[in-house]
Amino acid sequence: MHVGLRRVCTFRMTRYRIVSFDGGGIRGLVTAIVLERLEAAVPGWLDGADLLAGTSTGGLIALGLAHGLQPAALRDLYELKGPRIFDDSWLDDLRDLGGITGAEYDNRALTCELRLALGDTRLRDLKKKVLVAAFDLDNEDPDPQRRGWKPKFFHNFSGSDSDGNTPAYKVGLYTTAAPTYFPSVDGYIDGGMVANNPAMAALAQSQDRRSFSRPPRLDDVRMISFSTGRSLYRVDGSRLDWGYGQWAKPLMSIMFEGMMGVADYQCRQILGNHYFRLEPVNPMHLAIALDDVKRIPDLVAFASVVDLDDAAKWLREQWMPLEAPQAQ
């Protein structure tokens, strides 16, 4: 008589999870509060992230989470330290003629806060994979035919182009060096110049064939993308015969908003319902500049009432690990 051995096979659906964070300066407080609330609604979902991508203030959030900081600690960084980071003293105004001949703020306070939050940790030592956008003003290529500016995506994936040895706080300074707001750092400026919404860049990075940690199939990717809140800007008029003077003010907002919309469209088309974009619309009076720390109470009030039901439902259905039925 043969005694059959019962074989129990339990396996998990393979999922590669990406979280993407937009830029937006002090409006990163909205993202931090939303993350805090989502973590309470769907406990542990952030722990399952394989890749954290961010630009500018979103880069700081990605680096902080990858270092092990909780959303509440990130919230404190914005809510409590934001006024110090965006402190424009009369002496600084005197030196730069009110922003005409120099950046609006120096980055000493930001450097201090990033060093306190991230220490001397290098990208390779972070607990998660990261992708952080910046813009290199001069790649210093020895070949004059190749020298020029270019987008730069700092990451800690394996490969010859890995930035694993770069201090995390330095990357935080690079990605947040918004022109006219902060000085450039080591030749880098804010990643918002090329990818204020880094979702598509993160999706591309996840497909790097050199990486052992990439998903087996594109269908295995799940991505949730966080905006810092969309403001209802518009330009009235069906025929605008404008020059530099008229276009100067709205053009930057158009470029930033347009780039974010392109990345959203691309990810939505490629990933379908495996992708979720949380982009709450700010009330009309909340068109807040990236350095407007006086409106922190308004940002807190707004982020505290953002409807997260759809996001939580998507996380439970698409993000959280699922186990197939056991085979006997």
Coordinates of C-alpha atoms in Angstrom, one line a residue:
M1 CA 0.0 0.0 0.0
H2 CA 1.4 3.3 -1.0
V3 CA 1.1 6.2 1.3
G4 CA 0.4 9.4 -0.6
L5 CA 2.3 12.4 0.5
R6 CA 0.1 15.5 0.6
R7 CA 1.8 18.4 -1.1
V8 CA 0.8 21.9 -0.1
C9 CA 1.8 24.6 -2.5
T10 CA 1.4 28.2 -1.6
F11 CA 2.5 30.9 -3.9
R12 CA 2.1 34.6 -4.2
M13 CA 1.2 36.6 -7.3
T14 CA 4.3 38.4 -8.3
R15 CA 3.9 42.2 -8.0
Y16 CA 6.3 45.0 -8.4
R17 CA 5.1 48.0 -6.6
I18 CA 6.1 51.6 -7.4
V19 CA 5.2 54.8 -5.5
S20 CA 5.8 58.1 -7.3
F21 CA 5.8 61.5 -5.8
D22 CA 5.4 64.8 -7.7
G23 CA 7.3 68.0 -6.9
G24 CA 5.6 71.0 -5.3
G25 CA 7.7 72.6 -2.6
I26 CA 5.9 73.2 0.7
R27 CA 2.9 71.5 -0.9
G28 CA 4.7 68.2 -0.1
L29 CA 3.0 68.6 3.2
V30 CA -0.2 67.5 1.4
T31 CA 1.5 64.3 0.3
A32 CA 2.9 63.6 3.7
I33 CA -0.5 64.0 5.4
V34 CA -2.3 61.9 2.7
L35 CA 0.3 59.1 3.2
E36 CA -0.2 59.2 7.0
R37 CA -4.0 58.9 6.5
L38 CA -3.6 56.1 3.8
E39 CA -1.3 54.1 6.1
A40 CA -4.0 54.3 8.8
A41 CA -6.6 53.1 6.3
V42 CA -4.6 50.3 4.7
P43 CA -1.9 49.4 7.3
G44 CA 1.4 48.2 5.9
W45 CA 0.9 49.1 2.3
L46 CA 4.0 51.3 2.1
D47 CA 6.2 48.5 3.4
G48 CA 5.4 46.6 0.2
A49 CA 6.9 49.2 -2.1
D50 CA 9.7 48.0 -4.3
L51 CA 10.6 51.4 -5.8
L52 CA 10.1 55.0 -4.5
A53 CA 10.4 57.7 -7.1
G54 CA 10.3 61.4 -6.5
T55 CA 11.1 64.9 -7.9
S56 CA 11.9 67.9 -5.9
T57 CA 9.8 67.8 -2.7
G58 CA 8.7 64.4 -3.9
G59 CA 12.3 63.4 -4.0
L60 CA 12.7 64.3 -0.3
I61 CA 9.7 62.2 0.5
A62 CA 11.0 59.2 -1.5
L63 CA 14.4 59.5 0.2
G64 CA 12.9 59.8 3.6
L65 CA 10.7 56.8 3.3
A66 CA 13.5 54.7 1.8
H67 CA 15.6 55.7 4.8
G68 CA 12.9 54.4 7.1
L69 CA 11.2 57.6 8.1
Q70 CA 7.4 57.4 8.7
P71 CA 4.9 59.7 7.1
A72 CA 4.4 61.5 10.4
A73 CA 8.1 62.4 10.6
L74 CA 7.9 63.8 7.0
R75 CA 4.8 65.8 8.0
D76 CA 6.8 67.3 10.9
L77 CA 9.6 68.2 8.5
Y78 CA 7.2 70.3 6.4
E79 CA 5.0 71.6 9.1
L80 CA 7.6 72.5 11.6
K81 CA 10.7 73.1 9.6
G82 CA 9.2 74.5 6.4
P83 CA 9.2 78.1 7.7
R84 CA 12.9 77.9 8.6
I85 CA 13.8 76.4 5.2
F86 CA 11.8 79.2 3.3
D87 CA 13.0 82.0 5.5
D88 CA 13.9 85.0 3.4
S89 CA 15.7 87.4 5.7
W90 CA 16.0 91.2 5.1
L91 CA 19.8 90.7 4.9
D92 CA 19.5 88.1 2.1
D93 CA 17.1 90.4 0.3
L94 CA 19.6 93.2 0.5
R95 CA 22.4 90.9 -0.9
D96 CA 20.4 89.6 -3.9
L97 CA 18.3 92.8 -4.5
G98 CA 15.1 91.0 -3.7
G99 CA 15.8 88.0 -5.9
I100 CA 16.9 90.0 -8.9
T101 CA 20.6 89.0 -8.7
G102 CA 20.4 85.9 -6.6
A103 CA 18.2 83.0 -5.4
E104 CA 15.3 83.9 -3.2
Y105 CA 16.7 81.6 -0.4
D106 CA 20.0 80.1 0.6
N107 CA 20.0 76.3 1.2
R108 CA 21.7 76.3 4.6
A109 CA 18.6 75.5 6.6
L110 CA 17.5 72.8 4.1
T111 CA 21.0 71.3 4.2
C112 CA 20.9 71.2 8.0
E113 CA 17.5 69.5 8.1
L114 CA 18.4 66.9 5.4
R115 CA 21.6 66.1 7.3
L116 CA 19.6 65.6 10.5
A117 CA 16.9 63.5 8.7
L118 CA 19.2 61.3 6.5
G119 CA 22.6 61.5 8.2
D120 CA 25.5 60.3 6.1
T121 CA 23.5 57.5 4.5
R122 CA 24.4 56.8 0.9
L123 CA 21.8 55.7 -1.7
R124 CA 23.2 52.1 -1.6
D125 CA 22.4 51.9 2.1
L126 CA 18.7 52.9 1.8
K127 CA 16.1 50.2 2.6
K128 CA 14.3 50.7 -0.7
K129 CA 15.2 51.3 -4.3
V130 CA 14.9 54.9 -5.2
L131 CA 14.8 57.1 -8.4
V132 CA 15.2 60.8 -7.9
A133 CA 15.1 63.4 -10.7
A134 CA 17.5 66.3 -11.1
F135 CA 18.9 68.3 -14.0
D136 CA 22.6 68.4 -14.7
L137 CA 23.7 71.8 -16.1
D138 CA 27.0 70.5 -17.4
N139 CA 27.8 66.8 -17.7
E140 CA 31.5 67.7 -18.1
D141 CA 32.0 65.0 -20.7
P142 CA 35.7 65.1 -21.9
D143 CA 34.4 64.8 -25.4
P144 CA 33.4 68.3 -26.6
Q145 CA 30.9 66.8 -28.9
R146 CA 29.0 65.2 -26.0
R147 CA 29.3 67.9 -23.4
G148 CA 26.1 69.7 -22.4
W149 CA 23.2 69.7 -20.0
K150 CA 21.0 66.7 -19.5
P151 CA 18.4 65.1 -17.2
K152 CA 19.8 63.1 -14.4
F153 CA 18.0 60.4 -12.5
F154 CA 19.8 59.3 -9.4
H155 CA 19.2 55.7 -8.4
N156 CA 20.6 52.9 -6.3
F157 CA 20.0 50.0 -8.8
S158 CA 22.9 47.9 -9.8
G159 CA 24.9 48.7 -12.9
S160 CA 27.7 50.9 -14.1
D161 CA 25.5 54.0 -13.9
S162 CA 24.4 53.4 -10.3
D163 CA 24.6 56.3 -7.9
G164 CA 24.8 54.1 -4.8
N165 CA 27.8 55.9 -3.4
T166 CA 26.1 59.3 -3.5
P167 CA 25.0 60.7 -0.1
A168 CA 21.2 60.7 0.1
Y169 CA 21.1 64.3 1.6
K170 CA 23.1 65.5 -1.4
V171 CA 20.6 64.0 -3.8
G172 CA 17.9 65.8 -1.8
L173 CA 19.7 69.1 -2.3
Y174 CA 20.1 68.4 -6.0
T175 CA 16.5 67.6 -6.7
T176 CA 15.1 70.6 -4.8
A177 CA 17.4 73.3 -6.2
A178 CA 14.6 75.1 -8.0
P179 CA 15.9 78.0 -10.1
T180 CA 15.3 81.4 -8.6
Y181 CA 14.3 79.8 -5.3
F182 CA 17.5 78.0 -4.3
P183 CA 21.1 78.1 -5.7
S184 CA 22.3 75.2 -7.8
V185 CA 24.2 72.5 -6.0
D186 CA 27.3 70.8 -7.5
G187 CA 25.9 71.8 -11.0
Y188 CA 22.5 70.3 -10.5
I189 CA 19.1 72.0 -10.4
D190 CA 15.5 70.9 -9.6
G191 CA 14.3 67.7 -11.3
G192 CA 11.0 69.5 -12.0
M193 CA 12.7 71.0 -15.1
V194 CA 12.3 67.6 -16.8
A195 CA 10.0 65.3 -14.7
N196 CA 7.9 67.1 -12.1
N197 CA 5.9 63.9 -12.2
P198 CA 8.5 61.1 -12.3
A199 CA 6.0 58.2 -12.7
M200 CA 7.0 57.4 -16.3
A201 CA 10.7 57.6 -15.5
A202 CA 10.1 55.2 -12.6
L203 CA 8.2 52.8 -14.9
A204 CA 11.1 52.9 -17.3
Q205 CA 13.6 52.3 -14.6
S206 CA 11.7 49.2 -13.4
Q207 CA 12.2 47.7 -16.8
D208 CA 16.0 47.9 -16.8
R209 CA 17.1 44.5 -18.1
R210 CA 20.4 44.7 -16.1
S211 CA 18.5 44.7 -12.8
F212 CA 17.9 41.4 -11.0
S213 CA 15.1 43.1 -9.0
R214 CA 13.0 44.1 -12.0
P215 CA 9.5 42.6 -12.5
P216 CA 9.3 39.5 -14.7
R217 CA 6.4 41.1 -16.8
L218 CA 5.1 44.6 -17.3
D219 CA 1.7 43.2 -16.2
D220 CA 3.2 42.6 -12.7
V221 CA 3.7 46.3 -12.1
R222 CA 1.5 48.2 -9.8
M223 CA 1.9 52.0 -9.4
I224 CA 0.4 54.7 -7.3
S225 CA 1.3 58.3 -8.1
F226 CA 0.8 61.2 -5.7
S227 CA 0.2 64.8 -6.7
T228 CA 0.7 67.7 -4.2
G229 CA -2.7 68.9 -5.4
R230 CA -3.8 70.3 -8.7
S231 CA -4.7 74.0 -8.9
L232 CA -7.4 75.1 -11.3
Y233 CA -5.3 77.4 -13.4
R234 CA -6.5 78.5 -16.8
V235 CA -5.7 81.1 -19.5
D236 CA -8.7 82.9 -20.9
G237 CA -8.9 83.8 -24.6
S238 CA -9.1 81.9 -27.8
R239 CA -6.4 83.8 -29.7
L240 CA -3.5 85.2 -27.6
D241 CA -1.2 87.4 -29.6
W242 CA 1.3 87.5 -26.7
G243 CA 5.1 88.1 -26.5
Y244 CA 7.7 87.3 -23.8
G245 CA 6.3 89.7 -21.3
Q246 CA 2.8 88.2 -21.3
W247 CA 3.8 84.6 -21.5
A248 CA 6.5 84.8 -18.8
K249 CA 4.2 84.4 -15.8
P250 CA 1.9 81.6 -17.0
L251 CA 4.4 79.7 -19.1
M252 CA 6.3 78.0 -16.1
S253 CA 3.0 76.7 -14.7
I254 CA 1.8 75.5 -18.1
M255 CA 5.1 73.6 -18.6
F256 CA 5.1 72.0 -15.1
E257 CA 1.4 71.0 -15.3
G258 CA 1.7 69.9 -18.9
M259 CA 4.7 67.6 -18.1
M260 CA 2.8 66.0 -15.2
G261 CA -0.2 65.4 -17.4
V262 CA 2.0 63.7 -20.0
A263 CA 3.4 61.2 -17.5
D264 CA 0.0 60.5 -16.1
Y265 CA -1.4 59.8 -19.6
Q266 CA 1.5 57.5 -20.5
C267 CA 1.3 55.5 -17.3
R268 CA -2.5 55.2 -17.5
Q269 CA -2.3 53.9 -21.1
I270 CA 0.5 51.4 -20.4
L271 CA -0.7 50.1 -17.0
G272 CA -4.5 50.5 -17.1
N273 CA -6.1 49.7 -13.8
H274 CA -2.8 48.6 -12.4
Y275 CA -2.1 52.4 -12.1
F276 CA -3.7 54.9 -9.7
R277 CA -3.2 58.6 -9.7
L278 CA -4.2 60.6 -6.6
E279 CA -4.5 64.2 -7.7
P280 CA -6.9 66.1 -5.4
V281 CA -8.1 69.4 -6.8
N282 CA -7.3 72.3 -4.6
P283 CA -10.1 74.8 -4.0
M284 CA -9.7 78.0 -6.1
H285 CA -8.3 79.9 -3.1
L286 CA -5.5 77.3 -2.6
A287 CA -3.3 78.1 -5.6
I288 CA -0.3 78.0 -3.2
A289 CA 3.2 78.8 -4.4
L290 CA 5.9 76.3 -3.6
D291 CA 7.4 78.6 -0.9
D292 CA 4.2 80.0 0.7
V293 CA 4.8 78.7 4.2
K294 CA 2.2 81.1 5.6
R295 CA -0.5 78.9 4.0
I296 CA 0.6 75.8 5.9
P297 CA -2.6 75.7 8.0
D298 CA -4.6 75.8 4.7
L299 CA -2.6 72.9 3.3
V300 CA -3.2 70.9 6.5
A301 CA -6.9 71.6 6.4
F302 CA -7.1 70.6 2.7
A303 CA -5.0 67.4 3.1
S304 CA -7.1 66.3 6.1
V305 CA -10.3 66.1 4.1
V306 CA -9.1 64.7 0.8
D307 CA -11.3 61.8 -0.2
L308 CA -9.1 58.7 0.0
D309 CA -11.8 56.0 -0.4
D310 CA -10.9 55.2 -4.0
A311 CA -7.2 55.1 -3.3
A312 CA -7.7 52.8 -0.3
K313 CA -10.0 50.5 -2.4
W314 CA -7.4 50.4 -5.2
L315 CA -4.6 49.6 -2.7
R316 CA -6.6 46.7 -1.2
E317 CA -7.5 45.3 -4.6
Q318 CA -4.4 45.9 -6.7
W319 CA -1.5 46.5 -4.3
M320 CA -1.8 44.3 -1.3
P321 CA -0.3 40.7 -1.7
L322 CA -2.7 38.0 -2.7
E323 CA -2.2 34.3 -2.2
A324 CA -3.5 31.7 -4.6
P325 CA -5.6 28.9 -3.2
Q326 CA -3.6 26.1 -1.6
A327 CA -3.1 22.9 -3.6
Q328 CA -3.5 19.7 -1.7

